[in-house]
Every structure is written in structure tokens, then in C-alpha cells.
Coordinates of C-alpha atoms in Angstrom, one line a residue:
M1 CA 36.0 1.0 21.3
I2 CA 37.3 -2.2 20.5
N3 CA 37.8 -3.2 24.6
Y4 CA 34.1 -1.9 24.9
W5 CA 32.8 -3.6 21.8
L6 CA 34.7 -7.3 23.2
E7 CA 32.9 -6.3 26.6
G8 CA 29.6 -6.3 25.1
L9 CA 30.1 -9.4 22.9
R10 CA 31.4 -11.1 26.1
I11 CA 27.9 -10.2 28.0
A12 CA 25.7 -10.6 25.0
F13 CA 26.8 -14.3 24.6
Q14 CA 26.8 -15.3 27.9
P15 CA 24.2 -18.4 28.2
F16 CA 21.7 -17.0 30.8
N17 CA 21.7 -13.4 28.5
L18 CA 21.4 -15.8 25.3
L19 CA 18.1 -17.8 27.0
I20 CA 17.0 -14.4 28.4
M21 CA 16.9 -12.7 24.7
L22 CA 15.4 -16.2 23.3
V23 CA 12.5 -15.6 25.9
G24 CA 11.7 -12.0 25.0
V25 CA 11.9 -12.7 20.9
S26 CA 9.6 -15.5 21.3
S27 CA 7.2 -14.0 23.7
G28 CA 7.5 -10.9 21.5
I29 CA 6.2 -12.9 18.7
V30 CA 3.6 -14.2 20.5
V31 CA 2.7 -11.1 21.7
G32 CA 2.9 -9.0 18.7
A33 CA 0.5 -11.5 16.9
L34 CA -2.2 -11.0 19.1
P35 CA -4.8 -8.2 18.1
G36 CA -4.3 -5.2 20.7
V37 CA -1.7 -6.6 22.4
T38 CA 1.0 -4.1 21.7
S39 CA 4.6 -3.8 22.2
S40 CA 4.5 -1.2 25.0
M41 CA 2.0 -3.7 26.6
G42 CA 4.4 -6.6 25.9
I43 CA 7.0 -4.6 27.4
I44 CA 5.1 -3.9 30.5
L45 CA 4.5 -7.0 31.3
L46 CA 7.9 -7.9 31.4
L47 CA 9.1 -5.5 33.5
P48 CA 8.4 -7.4 37.0
F49 CA 10.7 -9.9 36.0
T50 CA 13.4 -7.8 35.3
Y51 CA 13.7 -6.7 39.2
Y52 CA 16.2 -9.0 40.2
M53 CA 18.6 -9.1 37.1
K54 CA 21.7 -7.3 36.2
P55 CA 20.9 -4.0 34.2
E56 CA 22.5 -5.5 30.9
T57 CA 20.3 -8.7 30.6
A58 CA 16.9 -6.8 31.6
L59 CA 17.5 -4.7 29.0
L60 CA 18.4 -7.3 26.4
M61 CA 15.0 -9.1 27.5
L62 CA 13.3 -6.2 27.0
T63 CA 15.1 -5.0 23.5
G64 CA 14.3 -8.4 22.3
M65 CA 10.5 -8.2 23.4
Y66 CA 10.5 -4.7 21.3
C67 CA 12.0 -5.8 18.0
A68 CA 10.4 -9.3 17.5
S69 CA 6.7 -8.0 18.9
M70 CA 7.2 -5.6 15.3
F71 CA 7.6 -8.9 13.3
G72 CA 4.9 -10.6 15.1
G73 CA 2.5 -8.3 14.0
S74 CA 2.5 -9.1 10.4
I75 CA 1.7 -12.8 11.3
S76 CA -2.1 -11.9 12.2
A77 CA -2.3 -9.5 9.7
I78 CA -1.1 -11.9 7.1
L79 CA -3.5 -14.5 7.9
L80 CA -6.5 -12.9 9.4
K81 CA -6.3 -8.9 7.8
T82 CA -6.2 -8.2 11.8
P83 CA -2.8 -6.6 12.4
G84 CA -1.3 -7.1 15.6
T85 CA 0.5 -4.2 16.1
P86 CA -0.7 -0.7 14.8
S87 CA 2.5 -0.5 12.4
A88 CA 1.1 -4.1 10.8
A89 CA -1.8 -2.1 9.4
A90 CA -0.4 -1.2 6.4
T91 CA 0.9 -5.0 6.1
A92 CA -2.2 -6.5 5.8
I93 CA -2.9 -4.5 2.6
D94 CA -0.5 -7.1 0.5
G95 CA -0.3 -10.2 2.9
Y96 CA -4.1 -10.8 3.1
P97 CA -4.7 -11.2 -0.5
L98 CA -1.5 -13.4 -0.6
A99 CA -3.2 -15.6 2.3
Q100 CA -5.9 -16.1 0.4
Q101 CA -4.0 -17.2 -2.8
G102 CA -3.0 -19.8 -0.8
K103 CA 0.9 -18.1 -0.2
A104 CA 0.3 -17.3 3.3
G105 CA 3.7 -18.9 4.0
K106 CA 5.5 -17.0 1.5
A107 CA 4.0 -13.6 2.9
I108 CA 5.1 -14.4 6.1
S109 CA 8.3 -15.2 4.7
A110 CA 8.7 -12.0 3.0
A111 CA 7.9 -10.1 6.5
L112 CA 10.6 -12.1 8.1
I113 CA 13.3 -11.2 5.8
G114 CA 12.0 -7.5 6.1
S115 CA 11.8 -7.3 9.5
F116 CA 15.4 -9.0 10.0
I117 CA 17.2 -7.2 7.3
G118 CA 15.0 -3.8 8.7
G119 CA 16.5 -4.7 12.3
I120 CA 20.2 -5.4 11.3
A121 CA 19.9 -2.0 8.9
S122 CA 18.7 0.2 11.2
G123 CA 20.7 -1.7 13.8
V124 CA 24.2 -0.4 12.0
C125 CA 22.8 3.3 11.7
M126 CA 22.0 3.4 15.4
V127 CA 25.6 2.2 16.3
F128 CA 27.4 4.3 13.5
L129 CA 25.5 7.4 12.6
A130 CA 23.8 8.0 15.9
P131 CA 25.2 11.4 16.5
L132 CA 24.6 12.4 12.8
L133 CA 21.1 11.1 13.0
A134 CA 20.0 12.9 16.5
K135 CA 21.1 15.9 15.0
F136 CA 18.8 15.6 12.2
A137 CA 16.0 15.0 14.4
L138 CA 16.8 18.0 16.3
K139 CA 16.3 20.1 13.2
F140 CA 12.6 19.3 12.9
G141 CA 10.2 21.6 15.0
P142 CA 6.2 22.0 14.9
P143 CA 6.3 23.2 11.2
E144 CA 8.3 20.4 10.1
Y145 CA 6.3 17.6 11.6
F146 CA 2.8 19.1 10.1
A147 CA 4.7 19.3 6.5
L148 CA 5.4 15.7 7.4
A149 CA 1.9 14.9 8.1
V150 CA 0.5 16.4 5.2
F151 CA 2.7 14.7 3.3
G152 CA 1.3 11.5 4.7
L153 CA -2.1 12.3 4.0
T154 CA -1.5 12.1 0.2
I155 CA -0.3 8.5 0.9
I156 CA -4.5 8.1 1.2
A157 CA -4.9 8.4 -2.8
S158 CA -2.1 5.1 -2.8
V159 CA -4.1 3.4 -0.6
S160 CA -7.8 3.8 -1.8
G161 CA -7.8 1.0 -4.4
K162 CA -9.3 1.7 -7.5
D163 CA -12.2 3.8 -6.4
L164 CA -10.3 7.2 -5.5
V165 CA -13.0 9.1 -4.8
K166 CA -13.9 6.7 -2.0
G167 CA -11.1 6.8 -0.6
L168 CA -10.4 10.0 -0.1
I169 CA -14.2 10.4 1.4
A170 CA -12.7 7.6 4.2
G171 CA -9.7 9.6 4.8
L172 CA -11.7 12.5 5.1
I173 CA -14.1 10.4 7.7
G174 CA -10.8 9.3 9.5
L175 CA -9.7 13.0 9.7
L176 CA -13.2 14.1 11.0
L177 CA -13.1 11.3 13.9
S178 CA -9.6 12.6 15.1
L179 CA -11.0 16.0 16.0
I180 CA -13.6 14.1 18.2
G181 CA -12.9 14.9 21.8
I182 CA -10.8 17.6 24.0
D183 CA -9.4 20.3 21.9
N184 CA -5.6 20.1 22.7
I185 CA -5.1 24.2 23.1
T186 CA -8.3 25.5 24.4
G187 CA -9.1 22.2 26.3
S188 CA -13.0 22.1 25.2
Q189 CA -15.1 19.7 24.3
R190 CA -15.8 20.2 20.6
L191 CA -18.0 17.4 18.3
T192 CA -19.1 15.5 21.3
L193 CA -23.0 16.1 20.9
G194 CA -23.2 16.6 24.4
I195 CA -22.2 12.8 24.9
D196 CA -19.3 13.2 27.9
I197 CA -17.9 9.5 27.1
L198 CA -16.8 10.9 23.8
A199 CA -14.6 13.5 25.1
N200 CA -12.0 11.0 25.3
G201 CA -12.1 10.7 22.0
F202 CA -11.0 7.7 19.4
D203 CA -7.8 5.6 20.6
F204 CA -6.4 5.1 17.1
L205 CA -5.9 0.7 18.7
P206 CA -9.5 0.0 19.3
V207 CA -10.6 1.5 15.8
M208 CA -7.7 -0.5 14.3
I209 CA -9.3 -3.6 15.6
G210 CA -12.7 -3.0 14.7
V211 CA -12.4 -1.7 11.3
F212 CA -9.9 -4.6 10.0
A213 CA -10.8 -7.4 12.5
V214 CA -14.4 -7.0 14.0
S215 CA -15.6 -6.1 10.5
E216 CA -14.1 -9.2 9.0
V217 CA -15.1 -11.3 11.8
L218 CA -18.8 -10.0 10.6
D219 CA -17.9 -10.5 6.9
K220 CA -16.6 -13.9 7.1
L221 CA -19.7 -15.1 9.2
E222 CA -21.8 -13.8 7.0
R223 CA -20.8 -15.5 3.4
K224 CA -18.6 -18.0 5.0
S225 CA -16.2 -18.2 2.4
G226 CA -14.6 -21.3 1.0
R227 CA -11.5 -22.6 2.8
V228 CA -8.1 -21.4 1.9
Q229 CA -5.5 -23.8 0.5
I230 CA -2.7 -24.5 2.8
T231 CA 0.5 -25.1 1.4
T232 CA 2.4 -27.8 3.5
S233 CA 5.4 -28.0 1.0
L234 CA 8.3 -26.1 2.2
G235 CA 9.5 -25.0 -1.2
Q236 CA 6.2 -23.7 -1.4
L237 CA 6.4 -21.9 2.1
F238 CA 9.9 -20.6 1.3
L239 CA 10.6 -17.7 -1.2
T240 CA 12.2 -18.6 -4.8
W241 CA 15.5 -17.0 -5.6
Q242 CA 13.6 -14.9 -8.2
E243 CA 11.3 -13.7 -5.9
L244 CA 14.2 -13.0 -2.9
K245 CA 15.7 -10.9 -6.2
S246 CA 12.5 -8.8 -6.7
L247 CA 12.7 -8.0 -2.9
I248 CA 16.0 -6.1 -3.0
V249 CA 14.5 -2.4 -4.0
P250 CA 11.4 -2.5 -1.4
I251 CA 13.9 -3.4 1.4
I252 CA 16.3 -0.5 0.7
V253 CA 13.5 1.6 0.4
G254 CA 11.9 0.4 3.7
V255 CA 15.4 0.7 5.8
V256 CA 15.7 4.1 4.7
I257 CA 12.1 5.5 5.2
G258 CA 12.0 3.7 8.2
T259 CA 15.3 4.5 9.8
L260 CA 14.6 8.3 9.0
I261 CA 10.9 8.0 10.2
G262 CA 12.0 6.4 13.4
V263 CA 14.8 8.8 14.1
L264 CA 12.2 11.4 14.2
P265 CA 10.6 11.6 18.0
G266 CA 6.8 10.8 18.4
T267 CA 6.2 9.6 15.0
G268 CA 6.4 5.5 15.0
G269 CA 6.0 2.8 12.8
A270 CA 2.8 2.9 11.6
I271 CA 3.5 6.3 9.7
A272 CA 6.9 4.6 8.5
T273 CA 5.2 1.9 6.9
F274 CA 2.3 3.8 5.0
L275 CA 5.0 6.1 3.7
A276 CA 6.9 3.5 2.2
Y277 CA 4.2 1.7 1.0
N278 CA 3.0 5.0 -0.9
E279 CA 6.5 5.4 -2.0
L280 CA 7.2 2.1 -3.4
R281 CA 4.0 1.9 -5.4
R282 CA 4.2 5.2 -6.8
W283 CA 7.5 4.4 -8.3
S284 CA 6.7 0.7 -9.4
K285 CA 5.7 -0.2 -13.2
N286 CA 3.6 -2.4 -12.0
K287 CA 1.3 -0.3 -9.6
E288 CA -1.8 -2.6 -10.6
K289 CA -0.5 -5.4 -8.5
F290 CA -0.3 -3.7 -5.2
G291 CA -3.3 -4.5 -3.1
Q292 CA -4.1 -7.9 -5.0
G293 CA -1.1 -9.6 -3.1
A294 CA 1.8 -8.3 -3.9
L295 CA 5.1 -9.6 -1.9
E296 CA 6.6 -6.4 -2.5
G297 CA 4.2 -4.4 -0.5
V298 CA 4.5 -7.0 2.5
V299 CA 8.3 -6.8 2.4
V300 CA 8.8 -3.0 2.4
C301 CA 6.1 -1.9 5.0
E302 CA 8.0 -5.0 7.3
T303 CA 11.3 -3.7 6.6
A304 CA 10.3 -0.1 7.3
N305 CA 8.5 -1.0 10.5
N306 CA 11.5 -3.0 12.3
A307 CA 14.1 -0.1 10.7
V308 CA 12.3 2.3 12.7
T309 CA 13.1 0.1 15.6
G310 CA 17.0 1.1 15.1
G311 CA 16.0 4.5 14.1
A312 CA 14.0 5.2 17.3
M313 CA 16.7 4.1 19.9
V314 CA 18.8 6.8 18.5
P315 CA 17.1 9.6 20.0
T316 CA 15.9 7.2 23.1
L317 CA 19.6 6.8 23.8
S318 CA 21.6 9.7 22.6
L319 CA 19.4 12.5 23.9
G320 CA 17.1 10.7 26.1
V321 CA 13.7 11.5 24.1
P322 CA 11.9 8.5 22.8
G323 CA 11.5 8.3 19.2
D324 CA 7.8 6.6 19.3
A325 CA 5.1 5.3 22.2
V326 CA 7.3 2.0 22.3
T327 CA 10.7 3.9 23.0
A328 CA 8.6 5.9 25.6
V329 CA 7.9 2.9 27.6
M330 CA 11.2 1.8 27.2
L331 CA 12.7 5.0 28.3
G332 CA 10.4 4.4 31.5
A333 CA 11.6 0.8 32.0
F334 CA 15.4 2.1 31.6
V335 CA 15.1 3.9 34.4
L336 CA 13.6 1.2 36.4
I337 CA 16.7 -0.8 35.6
G338 CA 19.1 1.6 36.7
V339 CA 19.8 2.7 32.7
R340 CA 20.4 6.6 32.4
P341 CA 19.8 7.4 28.9
G342 CA 21.5 10.6 27.6
P343 CA 25.0 11.4 26.2
L344 CA 26.8 10.8 29.1
M345 CA 25.5 7.3 28.8
F346 CA 28.0 6.1 26.4
T347 CA 31.1 6.9 28.8
Q348 CA 29.5 6.3 32.3
Q349 CA 28.0 3.1 31.4
A350 CA 29.9 2.0 28.4
N351 CA 29.4 -1.7 29.2
I352 CA 25.5 -1.4 29.1
V353 CA 25.6 0.4 25.7
Y354 CA 27.6 -2.1 24.0
S355 CA 25.9 -4.7 25.4
F356 CA 23.1 -3.5 23.8
F357 CA 24.9 -3.0 20.7
A358 CA 25.7 -6.5 20.7
G359 CA 22.9 -8.0 21.9
W360 CA 21.1 -6.1 19.2
F361 CA 22.2 -7.9 16.0
V362 CA 22.2 -11.3 18.2
I363 CA 18.2 -10.3 18.6
Q364 CA 17.9 -10.1 15.0
F365 CA 19.4 -13.7 14.4
M366 CA 17.4 -15.1 16.9
M367 CA 14.1 -13.4 15.6
L368 CA 14.6 -14.8 12.1
A369 CA 15.4 -18.4 13.6
V370 CA 12.3 -18.3 15.7
G371 CA 10.4 -16.8 12.7
F372 CA 11.0 -19.8 10.5
V373 CA 9.6 -21.8 13.0
S374 CA 6.3 -19.6 12.3
I375 CA 6.5 -19.6 9.0
I376 CA 5.9 -23.2 9.1
L377 CA 3.1 -23.2 12.2
A378 CA 1.5 -20.4 11.7
P379 CA -0.4 -21.0 8.2
N380 CA -2.2 -24.0 9.5
I381 CA -4.0 -21.5 11.6
L382 CA -6.3 -21.0 8.4
K383 CA -7.0 -25.0 8.6
I384 CA -9.4 -24.3 11.4
R385 CA -13.3 -23.4 10.4
D386 CA -14.4 -20.2 10.4
E387 CA -17.1 -20.8 12.6
V388 CA -14.8 -21.6 15.4
L389 CA -11.7 -19.3 14.3
M390 CA -14.0 -16.0 14.0
P391 CA -15.3 -15.9 17.8
I392 CA -11.7 -16.8 18.9
V393 CA -10.9 -13.6 16.9
L394 CA -13.3 -11.7 18.2
V395 CA -13.0 -12.4 22.0
L396 CA -9.0 -11.6 21.2
C397 CA -10.3 -8.1 19.6
I398 CA -12.7 -7.7 23.0
I399 CA -9.6 -8.3 24.9
G400 CA -7.0 -6.6 23.4
S401 CA -9.2 -3.4 23.3
F402 CA -10.3 -3.5 27.1
S403 CA -6.5 -3.7 27.9
L404 CA -5.5 -0.7 26.5
R405 CA -6.6 1.5 29.0
N406 CA -9.0 -1.3 31.2
S407 CA -11.9 0.6 29.8
V408 CA -15.3 -0.9 28.2
Y409 CA -15.6 2.2 26.4
D410 CA -12.5 1.0 24.2
V411 CA -14.3 -1.9 23.6
G412 CA -17.5 -0.2 22.7
V413 CA -15.6 1.6 20.6
A414 CA -13.8 -1.4 18.7
L415 CA -17.6 -3.0 17.8
C416 CA -18.9 0.3 16.8
F417 CA -16.1 0.7 14.2
G418 CA -16.4 -2.9 13.6
V419 CA -20.0 -2.5 12.4
L420 CA -18.5 0.7 10.6
G421 CA -16.0 -1.2 8.8
Y422 CA -18.5 -4.2 7.9
L423 CA -20.6 -1.6 6.0
M424 CA -18.0 0.2 4.5
R425 CA -16.9 -3.1 3.1
K426 CA -20.3 -3.9 1.6
A427 CA -20.5 -0.1 0.4
G428 CA -16.8 -1.0 -1.6
F429 CA -15.2 1.9 0.8
P430 CA -11.6 1.1 1.6
M431 CA -10.6 0.9 5.3
P432 CA -6.9 2.1 5.1
P433 CA -7.5 5.6 4.0
L434 CA -9.7 6.1 7.4
V435 CA -7.1 4.5 9.7
L436 CA -4.7 6.9 7.7
G437 CA -6.8 10.0 8.6
L438 CA -7.1 9.1 12.4
I439 CA -3.2 8.4 12.4
L440 CA -1.8 11.8 10.8
G441 CA -5.2 14.2 12.0
P442 CA -3.8 14.4 15.4
M443 CA -0.2 15.1 14.5
A444 CA -1.1 17.6 11.6
E445 CA -3.9 19.8 13.8
Q446 CA -1.8 20.1 17.0
N447 CA 1.9 20.7 15.1
L448 CA -0.1 23.6 12.8
N449 CA -1.5 24.8 16.4
R450 CA 2.1 24.9 17.8
T451 CA 3.3 26.5 14.5
L452 CA 1.1 29.5 14.5
L453 CA 1.4 29.9 18.1
I454 CA 5.2 30.3 17.6
A455 CA 5.0 32.4 14.4
K456 CA 2.0 34.4 16.0
N457 CA -0.4 33.3 13.4
D458 CA 2.2 33.9 10.3
W459 CA 1.4 30.9 8.3
T460 CA 4.9 32.1 5.8
I461 CA 7.0 30.5 8.5
L462 CA 6.0 27.1 7.0
F463 CA 7.9 27.9 3.2
R464 CA 10.8 29.5 4.8
R465 CA 11.7 26.6 6.7
P466 CA 13.8 24.4 4.4
I467 CA 12.4 21.0 5.5
S468 CA 9.2 21.9 6.1
L469 CA 9.1 23.6 2.4
T470 CA 10.6 20.5 0.7
L471 CA 8.1 17.9 2.3
L472 CA 5.3 20.4 1.2
L473 CA 6.4 20.5 -2.1
A474 CA 6.4 16.4 -2.0
A475 CA 3.2 16.6 -1.1
F476 CA 2.3 19.0 -3.9
V477 CA 4.1 16.7 -6.2
S478 CA 2.4 13.6 -4.7
V479 CA -1.2 14.7 -5.2
T480 CA -0.4 15.9 -8.9
F481 CA 0.4 12.8 -9.8
S482 CA -1.8 11.0 -7.8
L483 CA -4.5 12.7 -9.8
I484 CA -2.9 12.2 -13.1
G485 CA -2.9 8.6 -12.2
A486 CA -6.6 8.6 -11.4
Y487 CA -7.6 10.3 -14.6
R488 CA -5.5 8.3 -16.9
A489 CA -7.1 4.8 -15.4
S490 CA -10.1 6.5 -15.4
K491 CA -9.9 7.0 -19.0
K492 CA -8.2 4.0 -19.9
E493 CA -11.5 2.2 -18.3
A494 CA -13.6 4.7 -20.3
T495 CA -12.0 3.5 -23.7
R496 CA -12.3 0.0 -22.6
L497 CA -15.7 0.1 -22.2

């Protein structure tokens, strides 16, 4: 194994491979920051450039794109409340308020540090704990995934802001919207109102672009808010020692939850970030600062986001089963460049595996270096007048929505949900619960259907399997705590009045 590692390090540190990794990292940050241009799309765009490369070189460039794009999504989420990637949606909850307070540089710094540590920690888990984590992932079947989705839906209470009722209504709207389209069991149309085009349903990405980005454009152009103060002093752009110490617990929470969720096939970064955010807020002594501009909220989301990358590569490499949508595209790219993921890969293509492992850690340090440059440059975007910046953001939203499936329908979905998001803002409804319902609704429904088919409509199967029972109990406890907290908050407010 030592010889394999030495060979992997030799390959990773070849000058051409270092240059290729730098290209992958730099383009990944740009791709991640563009609304609607996902990590998957970035990998697909890079594929033609890999045809004449050695397999290990191509793999390193694609990995650089994958890891860096996860961080890149936080830049637009923080600066413009426009998540560049689905998993950056939770980052916007605290990142954008920080930018509005003139702390955009500090928010991006926190995101970068969380992304770097999340990537390093998940890489360590990927290298040394892959067999154990793969066995853990194999224990998850439809009942466990349904219970995980139910537990995830309890996050709605945490991201609802001060009005729990409006948050729950927004979450229910998201769940209802997730039902529109084709029934995954019977194949029949439902809730389409006789409009055939609605059989396509609503893809998560155009909806997210609409409710976060387009609604923000409409809101900004209407009220023409004052300019945000741009911090130019490096001492103010970067975090103080006291601020760094406060991020230790959020980073630990993000690493653990992100890695575990990443290992589970079919989950992804969006679920991991919302779960990590929810758990950190639940046990925090200062719950009220979350949603108002908490650095802890930014760093836990970005740590979980990048911890997913290493976790998702575990089943991809060891079992040939993709951990999320991005690694599904990565799996196809592996095959195209001549890499065959699976148990035999570690013996038959050991040089590729260990160059990938070594390159993974080099890529994290490259992302840290390039990210520091973005901390200095990116906040200057806020100097652009809204009358100029917002139309540019709107054009990027339209391009991002269209490029998902080359469909005008997705552009229409983004614009319609932009209007819906704008009206929700006016009425005081939070948008994260709607997005969360849309993410977890299909996961809960599909796995409940599969569970009942397997168990022949015996609901007790959910309580006879240890993991699903544990998750359902955790969901019950989560709801109970949320209701108690809401009751105490309303009672305190009534006493104050």
C-alpha cells in the first residue's frame, strides 16, 4: 500500500497534472457560482477535453470540478441570495443577511474554511473507512429512506423563521407541488388539470432559481434598496481568531452529517446541508441569531456540502453505485475515460485509485488558495448598481434554467415560481420550507410506495427495522421540540406585549 501511495503522489504532483487540477478547480468555482449551472453540467462540459488525456489525469480534472463547484455555489448564495447549486440553498439563509450587513467577505471566508475542512475530512473517511461506510450504506432500503425523508421534513420548523404557521404552509405547498406530474407507480398523470405539459412536473433546480433568484430580482428592482457597504480591509474580510474558534462545533456537525448522508445513494448535498443546519440550530444556545446572519449557519452548511463529496464517492468507487446526482454523472465519466468502479478497481487499477486519493487532498488545498482570491474579489460584485446587476442575474437565471434540459418549459417554471416567491415575500412566507418540501416530497413518496409493495401494505415494517425506527423516533422528538420551542416563543412574545 505504501508503494501505491508513493506512485499516486508521484502522478498527482506531475506538473501537467497539477495544471489540469488547477484548471478543474478554477472552472469549478466559476461554474458553481453561476445560477443553474450545476456541478453535473460542469463535469459534462469538461468531458470532451478528457478524450485525449490519460485516465488518471482526466479523473483529477473532473474531481477538481466536482469539489470546487460545491464551494462555488456559496458565492452567489451569499452575495445575491441566488444559490449557484442546489446544495447552496441552505447557505443563503444566513449568508445573504451577512452580505447585507457588509460582511460578505467574512461569510465567503467561513464558507471556504468549511468547504476545505469538509473536503479534507470526507477524503480521509473515503480513503480509510470506505469498506465500513459502504456496508452501512447497504443497510439502507426503502423503509430507511422514507424514514430519513420524514426526519428531513421536520427541518421545516427550523427554517420557518419567526412564523411557524406560515413556514408549515409553505412546506405543505412544496409537498403538494412535488406531487404534480406522473405517478411513479401507476404511470398516470395527477394534479395536471388536463394540461399535458405539467406531466413533466417541476424540476427542483428551476424552482429554486425562481423562488430565490428571480423573486430577489423583482424585490430589489421594486424597492431599490441602498447599497451594501463593501469591506476592503483584509482584516475585515478574513475571520478573527475568536470567530474561527466559534466555528469548531459547526464544522464537526457538518463533517459527520455530510459524510453519512453522502454515503447513502440517492440523497445528495441539499438534504445534508439542511439536516446539518437544523441540528446545529436545534442544539445552539443562541437559536435566535440563525437566519439573521450567523457565521455558524454558513460554515455548517458548506462543511456538510463538501463532506458529501467524499462520502458520495465511497459507494461510487467501492460498489459502482452513485451516491448522488453528481456522482452518477461522474460514474458515466469514469466509464468513458476507461475507469471501472467497483471492488476490483482497488487491485486492477490501483495506480488510478491512489492517484485519485492523493489528488483529492491536493485539490482541497488548491480550492483553498483560489478561494482566498475570490474572498477579495467577489464582494465587489455588490458595488454594481442594482439597475445593472439585477438584469444580469435574471439573464443568468434564464440561461441556467434553459440549459438544464434545453427546455423553454423550465424557463417558464423559473419565472412562474419567481412571481410566486415574490408574492410569498410580500406576505411574509419563508421560502426554504417550500424548497425543502419539493426536495423531500418525491423521496418520501417513492420510498413509501416501494416499502408498501415489498411488505404487501404492512406498515409495521417501518417499526420492525432498527434504522427506520430510530429515524422515525428522531423525527417525533424533533417535531416535539419544535412545537415546544414555538409555544415558549409565542408565550414570551405575549408576555412582552
